[in-house]
Amino acid sequence: MNIIEVNNLTVNYGSVTALDNINIKIKKGEFLGIIGPNGGGKTTLLKSLLGLIDPTSGQVKVNDDRPIGYVPQFSNFDRTFPIKVLDVILLGRLEGKIKFFHKFKRNDIKRAEEIMESLDILNFKDRQISQLSGGQLQKVLIARALIMDPQVMILDEPTASLDANAKTEIYNLLKKLNIDKTIIVVSHDIGVINSYIDTVACLNKTMHYHGDDTKLGKETLESVYGCPVELIAHGNTPHRVLHVHEEEGGKK
């Protein structure tokens, strides 16, 4: 079953084309990695999947009634804002505008604590977010998305600026969540995501979609990035050997 279908999606910002005729079908339970250069349209694609922007042409269809869980880059999160971990997670339960002195239901608090316990962050539920490490904050943002009970989770650069151990911990967590959720990850970290994903899409305004083939080769990556690319494995992180393959008929 396809949980998301993108058909002939094109997005223009004035005279600038951000996405050009994108087609992809994402199966329920899939772990999809999306890679590509800066300015290649990854953020625009995420916003299209989330329904935050309207396409110039084409369609995005989500075959599920539940909201999509979204985890932004934690580097874009204001860590100086005076708010506790528990409150950040509970914000995921709010719909529409936030009201001052909003009081959360006991069931919401219980659910937040259950999620924190499952992610091993319950011990610092009353800690200010400014006191968290990057890996801890990323777990908090994942918990905020999980409290909506989404079927699909989209994560934008979830391990940016994290050390190797923290990266491995986050991806192991995502693989665990993938047991009953569809996971879509945007990342520049080719060597790491290739150890965990089921499928990969290379995006640079147009899309190279590889389906079940996760063997990314230099030729494909260089055609997407427009420059020479080195494939690097990170430390002791498990990795696949990346074989060179040819594009079939120049498909994108």
Short mmCIF file of C-alpha atoms in Angstrom, two decimals:
data_model
loop_
_atom_site.label_atom_id
_atom_site.label_comp_id
_atom_site.label_asym_id
_atom_site.label_seq_id
_atom_site.Cartn_x
_atom_site.Cartn_y
_atom_site.Cartn_z
CA MET A 1 0.00 0.00 0.00
CA ASN A 2 1.30 3.46 -0.93
CA ILE A 3 0.90 5.85 1.99
CA ILE A 4 2.15 8.86 -0.02
CA GLU A 5 1.91 9.41 -3.77
CA VAL A 6 3.61 12.32 -5.53
CA ASN A 7 2.48 12.73 -9.13
CA ASN A 8 4.09 15.14 -11.62
CA LEU A 9 4.84 17.64 -8.87
CA THR A 10 6.26 20.97 -10.01
CA VAL A 11 6.82 23.95 -7.70
CA ASN A 12 7.86 27.36 -8.98
CA TYR A 13 8.80 30.42 -6.97
CA GLY A 14 8.12 33.11 -9.53
CA SER A 15 10.42 32.37 -12.46
CA VAL A 16 12.54 29.94 -10.41
CA THR A 17 11.74 26.20 -10.58
CA ALA A 18 12.34 24.51 -7.22
CA LEU A 19 10.91 21.10 -8.16
CA ASP A 20 10.45 19.81 -11.70
CA ASN A 21 8.01 16.98 -12.43
CA ILE A 22 8.64 14.88 -9.30
CA ASN A 23 7.12 11.40 -9.17
CA ILE A 24 7.50 9.04 -6.23
CA LYS A 25 5.37 6.49 -4.39
CA ILE A 26 6.22 5.81 -0.75
CA LYS A 27 4.99 2.53 0.67
CA LYS A 28 3.55 2.12 4.15
CA GLY A 29 6.35 1.07 6.50
CA GLU A 30 9.12 2.30 4.19
CA PHE A 31 12.31 3.96 5.42
CA LEU A 32 13.16 6.50 2.71
CA GLY A 33 16.30 8.60 2.59
CA ILE A 34 16.32 11.78 0.48
CA ILE A 35 19.70 13.25 -0.38
CA GLY A 36 20.83 16.13 -2.59
CA PRO A 37 22.76 19.39 -2.65
CA ASN A 38 21.77 22.61 -0.91
CA GLY A 39 19.22 24.44 -3.04
CA GLY A 40 18.16 21.18 -4.69
CA GLY A 41 14.55 21.38 -3.51
CA LYS A 42 14.60 19.11 -0.44
CA THR A 43 12.94 21.65 1.85
CA THR A 44 10.37 22.48 -0.81
CA LEU A 45 9.56 18.78 -1.18
CA LEU A 46 9.12 18.41 2.58
CA LYS A 47 6.80 21.42 2.68
CA SER A 48 4.82 19.93 -0.20
CA LEU A 49 4.44 16.60 1.63
CA LEU A 50 3.34 18.46 4.78
CA GLY A 51 0.78 20.49 2.81
CA LEU A 52 2.47 23.78 3.68
CA ILE A 53 2.81 24.96 0.08
CA ASP A 54 0.61 24.46 -2.96
CA PRO A 55 2.17 22.95 -6.08
CA THR A 56 2.34 24.88 -9.32
CA SER A 57 1.18 21.68 -10.97
CA GLY A 58 0.86 18.03 -10.01
CA GLN A 59 -0.40 16.46 -6.81
CA VAL A 60 0.63 15.13 -3.42
CA LYS A 61 -1.72 12.50 -2.00
CA VAL A 62 -1.44 11.21 1.58
CA ASN A 63 -3.44 8.05 2.15
CA ASP A 64 -3.82 8.40 5.91
CA ASP A 65 -6.08 10.50 8.11
CA ARG A 66 -3.56 11.04 10.89
CA PRO A 67 -1.25 14.06 10.94
CA ILE A 68 2.31 13.68 9.69
CA GLY A 69 4.93 13.94 12.41
CA TYR A 70 7.56 16.52 11.50
CA VAL A 71 10.96 16.87 13.15
CA PRO A 72 12.78 20.07 12.08
CA GLN A 73 16.51 20.61 12.25
CA PHE A 74 17.30 21.20 15.91
CA SER A 75 19.75 23.91 14.81
CA ASN A 76 16.68 25.95 13.83
CA PHE A 77 15.16 25.49 17.29
CA ASP A 78 15.61 28.39 19.73
CA ARG A 79 17.45 26.73 22.59
CA THR A 80 17.50 29.95 24.62
CA PHE A 81 13.71 30.01 24.99
CA PRO A 82 12.86 29.33 28.67
CA ILE A 83 10.84 26.13 28.36
CA LYS A 84 11.12 22.69 29.91
CA VAL A 85 11.48 19.41 28.05
CA LEU A 86 8.02 18.16 29.04
CA ASP A 87 6.38 21.36 27.81
CA VAL A 88 8.15 21.17 24.44
CA ILE A 89 6.79 17.66 23.91
CA LEU A 90 3.28 18.62 25.01
CA LEU A 91 3.23 21.43 22.43
CA GLY A 92 2.82 18.66 19.87
CA ARG A 93 -0.72 18.13 21.18
CA LEU A 94 -1.82 21.68 20.44
CA GLU A 95 -3.84 22.51 17.37
CA GLY A 96 -4.12 26.03 15.98
CA LYS A 97 -2.99 29.00 18.02
CA ILE A 98 -1.29 28.54 21.37
CA LYS A 99 -3.24 30.01 24.29
CA PHE A 100 -1.51 31.54 27.27
CA PHE A 101 -1.70 29.45 30.46
CA HIS A 102 -3.00 26.46 28.52
CA LYS A 103 -3.50 23.53 30.86
CA PHE A 104 -2.81 20.10 29.40
CA LYS A 105 -4.97 17.12 30.24
CA ARG A 106 -3.64 14.44 32.56
CA ASN A 107 -3.82 11.89 29.73
CA ASP A 108 -1.63 14.11 27.55
CA ILE A 109 1.00 14.36 30.30
CA LYS A 110 0.89 10.60 30.87
CA ARG A 111 1.34 9.94 27.16
CA ALA A 112 4.27 12.39 26.99
CA GLU A 113 5.95 10.64 29.91
CA GLU A 114 5.45 7.23 28.27
CA ILE A 115 7.12 8.46 25.10
CA MET A 116 9.98 10.05 27.04
CA GLU A 117 10.54 6.80 28.89
CA SER A 118 10.65 4.85 25.62
CA LEU A 119 13.27 7.29 24.28
CA ASP A 120 15.26 7.26 27.54
CA ILE A 121 14.77 10.97 28.23
CA LEU A 122 12.28 10.82 31.11
CA ASN A 123 14.96 11.65 33.68
CA PHE A 124 15.29 15.21 32.41
CA LYS A 125 11.65 16.04 31.71
CA ASP A 126 11.88 19.12 33.97
CA ARG A 127 15.19 20.31 32.55
CA GLN A 128 15.41 23.51 30.51
CA ILE A 129 16.12 22.79 26.84
CA SER A 130 19.20 25.01 27.00
CA GLN A 131 20.76 22.36 29.26
CA LEU A 132 20.45 19.54 26.70
CA SER A 133 23.05 18.10 24.39
CA GLY A 134 22.34 18.04 20.66
CA GLY A 135 21.42 14.35 20.74
CA GLN A 136 19.11 14.84 23.71
CA LEU A 137 17.36 17.78 22.06
CA GLN A 138 16.85 15.76 18.88
CA LYS A 139 15.14 13.05 20.94
CA VAL A 140 12.90 15.70 22.49
CA LEU A 141 11.85 16.91 19.03
CA ILE A 142 11.19 13.32 17.96
CA ALA A 143 9.05 12.86 21.07
CA ARG A 144 7.12 16.03 20.22
CA ALA A 145 6.28 14.51 16.82
CA LEU A 146 5.42 11.11 18.29
CA ILE A 147 2.85 12.51 20.72
CA MET A 148 0.54 13.12 17.74
CA ASP A 149 0.62 9.35 17.07
CA PRO A 150 1.58 9.80 13.40
CA GLN A 151 1.73 7.01 10.85
CA VAL A 152 4.36 8.97 8.87
CA MET A 153 7.37 10.81 10.30
CA ILE A 154 9.45 13.28 8.30
CA LEU A 155 12.83 14.36 9.68
CA ASP A 156 14.95 17.17 8.26
CA GLU A 157 18.68 16.55 8.83
CA PRO A 158 18.10 14.76 12.16
CA THR A 159 21.81 14.23 12.85
CA ALA A 160 23.29 17.50 11.62
CA SER A 161 26.07 18.71 13.96
CA LEU A 162 25.94 15.52 16.06
CA ASP A 163 28.98 13.37 16.80
CA ALA A 164 29.31 9.83 15.43
CA ASN A 165 27.92 8.11 18.54
CA ALA A 166 24.89 10.41 18.71
CA LYS A 167 24.23 9.87 14.99
CA THR A 168 24.25 6.11 15.44
CA GLU A 169 21.93 6.36 18.44
CA ILE A 170 19.40 8.53 16.55
CA TYR A 171 19.37 6.25 13.49
CA ASN A 172 19.01 3.15 15.65
CA LEU A 173 16.03 4.87 17.27
CA LEU A 174 14.51 5.68 13.87
CA LYS A 175 14.99 2.10 12.73
CA LYS A 176 13.11 0.96 15.83
CA LEU A 177 10.28 3.42 15.14
CA ASN A 178 10.21 2.15 11.55
CA ILE A 179 8.74 -1.13 12.80
CA ASP A 180 5.29 0.45 12.74
CA LYS A 181 5.83 3.86 11.13
CA THR A 182 6.86 5.16 7.73
CA ILE A 183 10.07 7.19 8.06
CA ILE A 184 11.28 9.85 5.60
CA VAL A 185 14.68 11.37 6.32
CA VAL A 186 16.42 14.23 4.52
CA SER A 187 20.16 14.08 5.06
CA HIS A 188 23.57 14.94 3.61
CA ASP A 189 25.09 12.03 5.53
CA ILE A 190 25.21 9.49 2.70
CA GLY A 191 27.48 7.00 4.45
CA VAL A 192 25.31 6.78 7.57
CA ILE A 193 21.81 6.74 6.10
CA ASN A 194 22.78 4.06 3.60
CA SER A 195 23.18 1.66 6.54
CA TYR A 196 19.61 2.11 7.74
CA ILE A 197 17.31 3.07 4.87
CA ASP A 198 15.24 0.78 2.66
CA THR A 199 15.08 3.11 -0.34
CA VAL A 200 16.82 6.27 -1.47
CA ALA A 201 15.85 9.25 -3.61
CA CYS A 202 18.43 11.70 -4.97
CA LEU A 203 16.94 15.16 -5.46
CA ASN A 204 18.26 18.16 -7.35
CA LYS A 205 15.10 19.82 -8.73
CA THR A 206 14.48 16.55 -10.59
CA MET A 207 14.55 13.17 -8.87
CA HIS A 208 16.54 9.99 -9.25
CA TYR A 209 14.48 7.38 -7.37
CA HIS A 210 16.13 4.04 -6.75
CA GLY A 211 13.32 2.00 -5.23
CA ASP A 212 14.74 -1.00 -3.39
CA ASP A 213 18.26 -0.37 -4.76
CA THR A 214 20.28 1.44 -2.09
CA LYS A 215 23.63 0.94 -3.85
CA LEU A 216 24.46 4.55 -4.62
CA GLY A 217 27.31 4.93 -7.07
CA LYS A 218 29.65 7.82 -7.84
CA GLU A 219 28.13 8.41 -11.28
CA THR A 220 24.61 8.85 -9.89
CA LEU A 221 25.75 11.07 -7.03
CA GLU A 222 27.94 13.22 -9.26
CA SER A 223 25.06 13.70 -11.70
CA VAL A 224 22.86 14.86 -8.82
CA TYR A 225 25.41 17.04 -7.01
CA GLY A 226 27.02 18.33 -10.20
CA CYS A 227 30.56 17.76 -8.91
CA PRO A 228 32.88 14.91 -7.83
CA VAL A 229 31.63 13.09 -4.72
CA GLU A 230 33.58 10.88 -2.34
CA LEU A 231 31.75 8.06 -0.55
CA ILE A 232 32.91 7.88 3.06
CA ALA A 233 32.02 5.47 5.86
CA HIS A 234 31.92 6.97 9.38
CA GLY A 235 33.99 5.32 12.10
CA ASN A 236 32.53 2.09 13.42
CA THR A 237 29.09 2.77 12.00
CA PRO A 238 27.86 -0.24 9.97
CA HIS A 239 27.85 0.52 6.26
CA ARG A 240 27.18 -1.00 2.87
CA VAL A 241 29.67 -1.20 0.05
CA LEU A 242 28.51 1.33 -2.52
CA HIS A 243 28.74 0.00 -6.07
CA VAL A 244 28.83 2.06 -9.23
CA HIS A 245 25.75 1.65 -11.41
CA GLU A 246 24.46 3.27 -14.56
CA GLU A 247 21.28 5.25 -14.93
CA GLU A 248 18.74 3.43 -17.08
CA GLY A 249 17.70 5.48 -20.09
CA GLY A 250 18.58 8.70 -18.29
CA LYS A 251 15.54 8.41 -15.98
CA LYS A 252 15.23 10.89 -13.17
#
